[in-house]
């Protein structure tokens, strides 16, 4: 079925339905997302610098199954016009992509700006705008310049300045056209997942100190980058900047674990949200005490969880224009039993809380082992966020489901439909102000250490074809219909 027929058929169906909870609020926006290292390729094109992911996969090619890596990926470095065309075919209001820091600043620092890197992103931004699609730009989606990693990366407090300088370069280059910004994607992965496991770039493993030091430094980096925009660029460009957290929804396994579940939410989401979005700033309730006790238990003389000075608290507090988050899945939590071992992150590790995360019983799991489907989690999370941080604007910056391939992706269609239903309930029944929804991902891409076998794309990418041909899946037609009719009452049959 072509795009025209798909949209026409669903238009007829939509016309017969009355407005209800299945219709999105006026002005609600839909997008799709990707990230630089996962799609671009061109890892050493012209003067691009080396990133930690380049180093990680080249140092030991067996880190990703089948020796896969992002050297070519979807070759979006060359295929950017097709990417824009796909965004237009879907009728996206915005396209969320990330910038490769090393493509723009080959040394990681602002002493040298790559003309080729600037040309690449100018083409992409201008091409999107020419089709009426808004660019939603993430400054950092995990591909740190290697020279900065050589100086200890996210555990060196000076990175806050270096990141802020990079942000200033980027706002200066693209701020006249880009109005929606994200500083950092999923800090919990950058700090907790990386250092707890050593399984992601830069491959450094240190679970008792590094995640917490990184947590605070990363928030400082975000805050400085936000303030630069707010003071120097917002008055002329009127854009908005935020950070994107990865939020897992956590339910208590039984009533007795209610407090534990709340603490898990604070540990998973609150550590990267409370310092920014709460009225009082600083770490979320309960967390500092837990970390202090853990440090003593592990033999340290004081807490390895860094405190904020009042000045630092004030610097970080309020550095948002909206609340962006990625949400995929949920867990039930209970206390660990004597001697029980803890699974590492992504979503298993709550060792600091002596908790065990369990998959929601009976839920469908996609290609990736963590991807349990639990649509109610989306609504409960949104309600919790509003209770925690107030009646602010919420942007869903990623939501999606992994398959092993094929164009008939009913499971992905159902996932988006059910999560969108729950989001609509949160908007209509609970009064949560959600303004954007983003599907992960526009196309199949390098799913980090899971390689190319785990597919999140609305478009299939043929990775055996040098042209990296992209083909729409059933879910692409479905999503295009939802967008065209601004409603979930659509069909593509
Ligand atoms: C996100 N979890 O990571 C990232 O932003 C993307 O780069 C990635 O490709 C996508 O989701 C799919 O994995 C996640 O444990 C990491 O629930 C962990 C989780 C979810 C998303």
Short mmCIF file of N, CA and C in Angstrom, two decimals, residues 177-284:
data_model
loop_
_atom_site.label_atom_id
_atom_site.label_comp_id
_atom_site.label_asym_id
_atom_site.label_seq_id
_atom_site.Cartn_x
_atom_site.Cartn_y
_atom_site.Cartn_z
N UNK A 177 18.06 28.56 13.81
CA UNK A 177 17.05 27.69 13.19
C UNK A 177 16.53 26.58 14.12
N UNK A 178 17.33 26.22 15.12
CA UNK A 178 16.89 25.15 16.03
C UNK A 178 16.30 25.79 17.29
N UNK A 179 15.06 25.43 17.60
CA UNK A 179 14.38 26.06 18.74
C UNK A 179 14.11 25.08 19.88
N UNK A 180 14.37 23.80 19.62
CA UNK A 180 14.13 22.78 20.65
C UNK A 180 15.43 22.03 20.88
N UNK A 181 15.89 22.08 22.12
CA UNK A 181 17.20 21.51 22.44
C UNK A 181 17.11 20.56 23.63
N UNK A 182 18.01 19.58 23.56
CA UNK A 182 18.23 18.65 24.64
C UNK A 182 19.69 18.71 24.98
N UNK A 183 20.07 18.82 26.23
CA UNK A 183 21.51 18.83 26.51
C UNK A 183 22.06 17.40 26.43
N UNK A 184 21.55 16.51 27.31
CA UNK A 184 22.16 15.19 27.45
C UNK A 184 21.07 14.12 27.43
N UNK A 185 21.31 13.06 26.67
CA UNK A 185 20.35 11.96 26.62
C UNK A 185 20.66 10.92 27.69
N UNK A 186 19.68 10.62 28.52
CA UNK A 186 19.73 9.54 29.51
C UNK A 186 20.99 9.54 30.36
N UNK A 187 21.11 10.52 31.25
CA UNK A 187 22.28 10.54 32.14
C UNK A 187 22.45 9.26 32.94
N UNK A 188 21.36 8.56 33.22
CA UNK A 188 21.50 7.33 34.01
C UNK A 188 22.29 6.27 33.25
N UNK A 189 22.26 6.33 31.93
CA UNK A 189 23.09 5.41 31.14
C UNK A 189 24.53 5.91 31.14
N UNK A 190 24.71 7.21 30.93
CA UNK A 190 26.05 7.81 30.89
C UNK A 190 26.81 7.52 32.19
N UNK A 191 26.11 7.61 33.32
CA UNK A 191 26.79 7.45 34.61
C UNK A 191 26.61 6.05 35.20
N UNK A 192 25.38 5.66 35.45
CA UNK A 192 25.13 4.40 36.16
C UNK A 192 25.41 3.17 35.30
N UNK A 193 24.78 3.10 34.12
CA UNK A 193 24.93 1.89 33.29
C UNK A 193 26.38 1.71 32.88
N UNK A 194 27.01 2.77 32.44
CA UNK A 194 28.39 2.70 31.97
C UNK A 194 29.32 2.20 33.07
N UNK A 195 29.33 2.89 34.21
CA UNK A 195 30.33 2.57 35.24
C UNK A 195 29.96 1.34 36.07
N UNK A 196 28.66 1.03 36.17
CA UNK A 196 28.28 -0.18 36.91
C UNK A 196 28.67 -1.45 36.18
N UNK A 197 28.72 -1.38 34.85
CA UNK A 197 28.94 -2.62 34.09
C UNK A 197 30.27 -2.65 33.35
N UNK A 198 30.76 -1.48 32.92
CA UNK A 198 31.93 -1.46 32.04
C UNK A 198 31.61 -2.01 30.66
N UNK A 199 30.33 -2.28 30.39
CA UNK A 199 29.97 -2.94 29.13
C UNK A 199 29.68 -1.97 27.99
N UNK A 200 29.70 -0.68 28.27
CA UNK A 200 29.48 0.33 27.23
C UNK A 200 30.69 1.26 27.20
N UNK A 201 30.87 1.98 26.10
CA UNK A 201 32.01 2.91 26.02
C UNK A 201 31.91 3.91 27.17
N UNK A 202 33.03 4.24 27.82
CA UNK A 202 34.42 3.93 27.47
C UNK A 202 34.94 2.61 28.06
N UNK A 203 34.07 1.74 28.58
CA UNK A 203 34.53 0.45 29.08
C UNK A 203 35.23 0.52 30.42
N UNK A 204 34.97 1.57 31.16
CA UNK A 204 35.56 1.71 32.50
C UNK A 204 34.55 1.20 33.52
N UNK A 205 35.00 0.33 34.43
CA UNK A 205 34.08 -0.23 35.40
C UNK A 205 34.47 0.22 36.81
N UNK A 206 33.54 0.87 37.49
CA UNK A 206 33.77 1.34 38.87
C UNK A 206 32.42 1.69 39.45
N UNK A 207 31.83 0.73 40.19
CA UNK A 207 30.43 0.92 40.56
C UNK A 207 30.23 1.65 41.89
N UNK A 208 31.28 1.83 42.68
CA UNK A 208 31.05 2.40 44.02
C UNK A 208 31.31 3.89 44.12
N UNK A 209 32.05 4.45 43.16
CA UNK A 209 32.36 5.87 43.21
C UNK A 209 31.91 6.60 41.94
N UNK A 210 32.32 6.06 40.79
CA UNK A 210 32.14 6.79 39.53
C UNK A 210 30.69 7.18 39.21
N UNK A 211 29.69 6.28 39.38
CA UNK A 211 28.34 6.68 38.98
C UNK A 211 27.86 7.94 39.71
N UNK A 212 28.23 8.06 40.99
CA UNK A 212 27.72 9.17 41.80
C UNK A 212 28.45 10.47 41.51
N UNK A 213 29.78 10.35 41.32
CA UNK A 213 30.57 11.53 40.95
C UNK A 213 30.07 12.04 39.60
N UNK A 214 29.90 11.12 38.66
CA UNK A 214 29.42 11.45 37.32
C UNK A 214 28.04 12.10 37.39
N UNK A 215 27.17 11.56 38.24
CA UNK A 215 25.81 12.08 38.41
C UNK A 215 25.83 13.59 38.68
N UNK A 216 26.64 13.97 39.65
CA UNK A 216 26.68 15.39 40.03
C UNK A 216 27.34 16.25 38.94
N UNK A 217 28.46 15.78 38.41
CA UNK A 217 29.18 16.56 37.40
C UNK A 217 28.32 16.76 36.16
N UNK A 218 27.61 15.70 35.79
CA UNK A 218 26.76 15.78 34.60
C UNK A 218 25.64 16.81 34.79
N UNK A 219 25.08 16.86 35.99
CA UNK A 219 24.03 17.85 36.26
C UNK A 219 24.61 19.28 36.18
N UNK A 220 25.84 19.44 36.65
CA UNK A 220 26.49 20.75 36.57
C UNK A 220 26.72 21.14 35.10
N UNK A 221 27.14 20.15 34.29
CA UNK A 221 27.37 20.41 32.86
C UNK A 221 26.07 20.84 32.19
N UNK A 222 25.00 20.09 32.48
CA UNK A 222 23.68 20.45 31.92
C UNK A 222 23.29 21.87 32.34
N UNK A 223 23.46 22.15 33.63
CA UNK A 223 23.01 23.45 34.16
C UNK A 223 23.78 24.59 33.49
N UNK A 224 25.07 24.42 33.31
CA UNK A 224 25.86 25.48 32.67
C UNK A 224 25.42 25.67 31.22
N UNK A 225 25.19 24.57 30.52
CA UNK A 225 24.76 24.67 29.12
C UNK A 225 23.38 25.32 29.02
N UNK A 226 22.50 24.98 29.96
CA UNK A 226 21.15 25.58 29.96
C UNK A 226 21.25 27.08 30.22
N UNK A 227 22.09 27.47 31.18
CA UNK A 227 22.19 28.89 31.55
C UNK A 227 22.80 29.72 30.42
N UNK A 228 23.74 29.14 29.68
CA UNK A 228 24.33 29.87 28.55
C UNK A 228 23.23 30.18 27.52
N UNK A 229 22.40 29.18 27.24
CA UNK A 229 21.32 29.43 26.29
C UNK A 229 20.38 30.49 26.83
N UNK A 230 20.00 30.31 28.10
CA UNK A 230 19.01 31.20 28.72
C UNK A 230 19.48 32.66 28.70
N UNK A 231 20.76 32.85 28.99
CA UNK A 231 21.26 34.24 29.08
C UNK A 231 21.66 34.82 27.74
N UNK A 232 22.33 34.01 26.90
CA UNK A 232 22.93 34.59 25.69
C UNK A 232 22.09 34.38 24.43
N UNK A 233 21.27 33.34 24.38
CA UNK A 233 20.61 33.01 23.12
C UNK A 233 19.08 33.11 23.17
N UNK A 234 18.51 32.82 24.33
CA UNK A 234 17.05 32.81 24.42
C UNK A 234 16.44 34.18 24.06
N UNK A 235 17.07 35.29 24.51
CA UNK A 235 16.46 36.59 24.20
C UNK A 235 16.30 36.83 22.71
N UNK A 236 17.23 36.30 21.88
CA UNK A 236 17.05 36.54 20.44
C UNK A 236 16.39 35.39 19.70
N UNK A 237 16.58 34.16 20.18
CA UNK A 237 16.06 33.01 19.41
C UNK A 237 14.79 32.38 20.00
N UNK A 238 14.51 32.65 21.24
CA UNK A 238 13.26 32.19 21.88
C UNK A 238 13.06 30.67 21.84
N UNK A 239 14.16 29.92 21.94
CA UNK A 239 14.04 28.46 21.95
C UNK A 239 13.90 27.91 23.35
N UNK A 240 13.87 26.59 23.46
CA UNK A 240 13.71 25.91 24.76
C UNK A 240 14.77 24.81 24.88
N UNK A 241 15.27 24.64 26.10
CA UNK A 241 16.32 23.65 26.35
C UNK A 241 15.93 22.78 27.55
N UNK A 242 16.19 21.47 27.42
CA UNK A 242 16.02 20.61 28.59
C UNK A 242 17.00 19.45 28.54
N UNK A 243 16.87 18.53 29.49
CA UNK A 243 17.69 17.33 29.54
C UNK A 243 16.72 16.16 29.38
N UNK A 244 17.18 15.02 28.87
CA UNK A 244 16.26 13.90 28.67
C UNK A 244 16.62 12.74 29.58
N UNK A 245 15.77 12.47 30.56
CA UNK A 245 15.99 11.34 31.46
C UNK A 245 15.37 10.07 30.92
N UNK A 246 15.96 8.95 31.30
CA UNK A 246 15.36 7.65 31.02
C UNK A 246 14.57 7.28 32.26
N UNK A 247 13.27 7.13 32.15
CA UNK A 247 12.47 6.82 33.33
C UNK A 247 11.78 5.48 33.22
N UNK A 248 12.12 4.65 34.20
CA UNK A 248 11.49 3.34 34.35
C UNK A 248 10.34 3.55 35.33
N UNK A 249 9.18 2.93 35.09
CA UNK A 249 8.13 2.97 36.11
C UNK A 249 8.31 1.77 37.04
N UNK A 250 8.18 1.98 38.35
CA UNK A 250 8.38 0.89 39.32
C UNK A 250 7.16 0.75 40.22
N UNK A 251 6.64 -0.48 40.27
CA UNK A 251 5.50 -0.81 41.14
C UNK A 251 5.98 -1.66 42.31
N UNK A 252 5.37 -1.55 43.49
CA UNK A 252 5.73 -2.47 44.58
C UNK A 252 5.18 -3.86 44.27
N UNK A 253 5.99 -4.92 44.55
CA UNK A 253 5.54 -6.29 44.30
C UNK A 253 4.34 -6.60 45.20
N UNK A 254 4.38 -6.12 46.46
CA UNK A 254 3.23 -6.21 47.36
C UNK A 254 3.21 -4.91 48.16
N UNK A 255 2.12 -4.70 48.88
CA UNK A 255 1.93 -3.47 49.66
C UNK A 255 3.14 -3.12 50.54
N UNK A 256 3.77 -4.17 51.11
CA UNK A 256 4.85 -3.92 52.07
C UNK A 256 6.07 -3.26 51.39
N UNK A 257 6.12 -3.28 50.06
CA UNK A 257 7.28 -2.70 49.37
C UNK A 257 6.98 -1.34 48.74
N UNK A 258 5.91 -0.70 49.23
CA UNK A 258 5.51 0.60 48.67
C UNK A 258 6.60 1.65 48.81
N UNK A 259 7.19 1.70 50.01
CA UNK A 259 8.26 2.69 50.26
C UNK A 259 9.48 2.41 49.41
N UNK A 260 9.77 1.12 49.27
CA UNK A 260 10.91 0.70 48.46
C UNK A 260 10.72 1.13 46.99
N UNK A 261 9.48 0.97 46.50
CA UNK A 261 9.20 1.34 45.11
C UNK A 261 9.38 2.85 44.93
N UNK A 262 8.94 3.63 45.91
CA UNK A 262 9.09 5.08 45.84
C UNK A 262 10.58 5.46 45.84
N UNK A 263 11.33 4.78 46.69
CA UNK A 263 12.77 5.04 46.76
C UNK A 263 13.46 4.66 45.43
N UNK A 264 12.97 3.57 44.82
CA UNK A 264 13.53 3.15 43.53
C UNK A 264 13.25 4.21 42.45
N UNK A 265 12.04 4.79 42.49
CA UNK A 265 11.73 5.85 41.53
C UNK A 265 12.66 7.06 41.75
N UNK A 266 12.92 7.34 43.02
CA UNK A 266 13.80 8.47 43.34
C UNK A 266 15.24 8.16 42.93
N UNK A 267 15.62 6.90 43.07
CA UNK A 267 16.99 6.51 42.72
C UNK A 267 17.18 6.49 41.21
N UNK A 268 16.20 5.99 40.51
CA UNK A 268 16.32 5.84 39.06
C UNK A 268 16.08 7.17 38.35
N UNK A 269 14.98 7.83 38.69
CA UNK A 269 14.63 9.08 38.01
C UNK A 269 15.00 10.31 38.82
N UNK A 270 14.75 10.24 40.14
CA UNK A 270 14.92 11.42 41.00
C UNK A 270 16.34 11.95 41.05
N UNK A 271 17.33 11.05 41.02
CA UNK A 271 18.73 11.51 41.10
C UNK A 271 19.10 12.44 39.95
N UNK A 272 18.38 12.31 38.83
CA UNK A 272 18.69 13.18 37.68
C UNK A 272 17.59 14.22 37.45
N UNK A 273 16.55 14.19 38.28
CA UNK A 273 15.44 15.12 38.07
C UNK A 273 15.25 16.09 39.23
N UNK A 274 15.26 15.56 40.46
CA UNK A 274 14.98 16.38 41.63
C UNK A 274 15.88 17.63 41.69
N UNK A 275 17.20 17.49 41.44
CA UNK A 275 18.06 18.69 41.53
C UNK A 275 17.65 19.78 40.53
N UNK A 276 17.02 19.38 39.42
CA UNK A 276 16.65 20.34 38.37
C UNK A 276 15.21 20.83 38.55
N UNK A 277 14.28 19.92 38.78
CA UNK A 277 12.85 20.26 38.68
C UNK A 277 12.14 20.54 40.00
N UNK A 278 12.73 20.11 41.13
CA UNK A 278 12.01 20.32 42.39
C UNK A 278 12.15 21.77 42.82
N UNK A 279 11.22 22.21 43.67
CA UNK A 279 11.24 23.61 44.15
C UNK A 279 12.49 23.87 44.97
N UNK A 280 12.87 22.84 45.80
CA UNK A 280 13.97 23.07 46.74
C UNK A 280 15.34 22.73 46.16
N UNK A 281 15.40 21.97 45.08
CA UNK A 281 16.67 21.57 44.48
C UNK A 281 17.39 20.52 45.31
N UNK A 282 18.56 20.11 44.86
CA UNK A 282 19.36 19.12 45.57
C UNK A 282 18.86 17.71 45.36
N UNK A 283 19.47 16.76 46.07
CA UNK A 283 19.16 15.35 45.89
C UNK A 283 17.75 15.02 46.39
N UNK A 284 17.16 13.98 45.82
CA UNK A 284 15.79 13.61 46.24
C UNK A 284 15.78 13.05 47.66
#
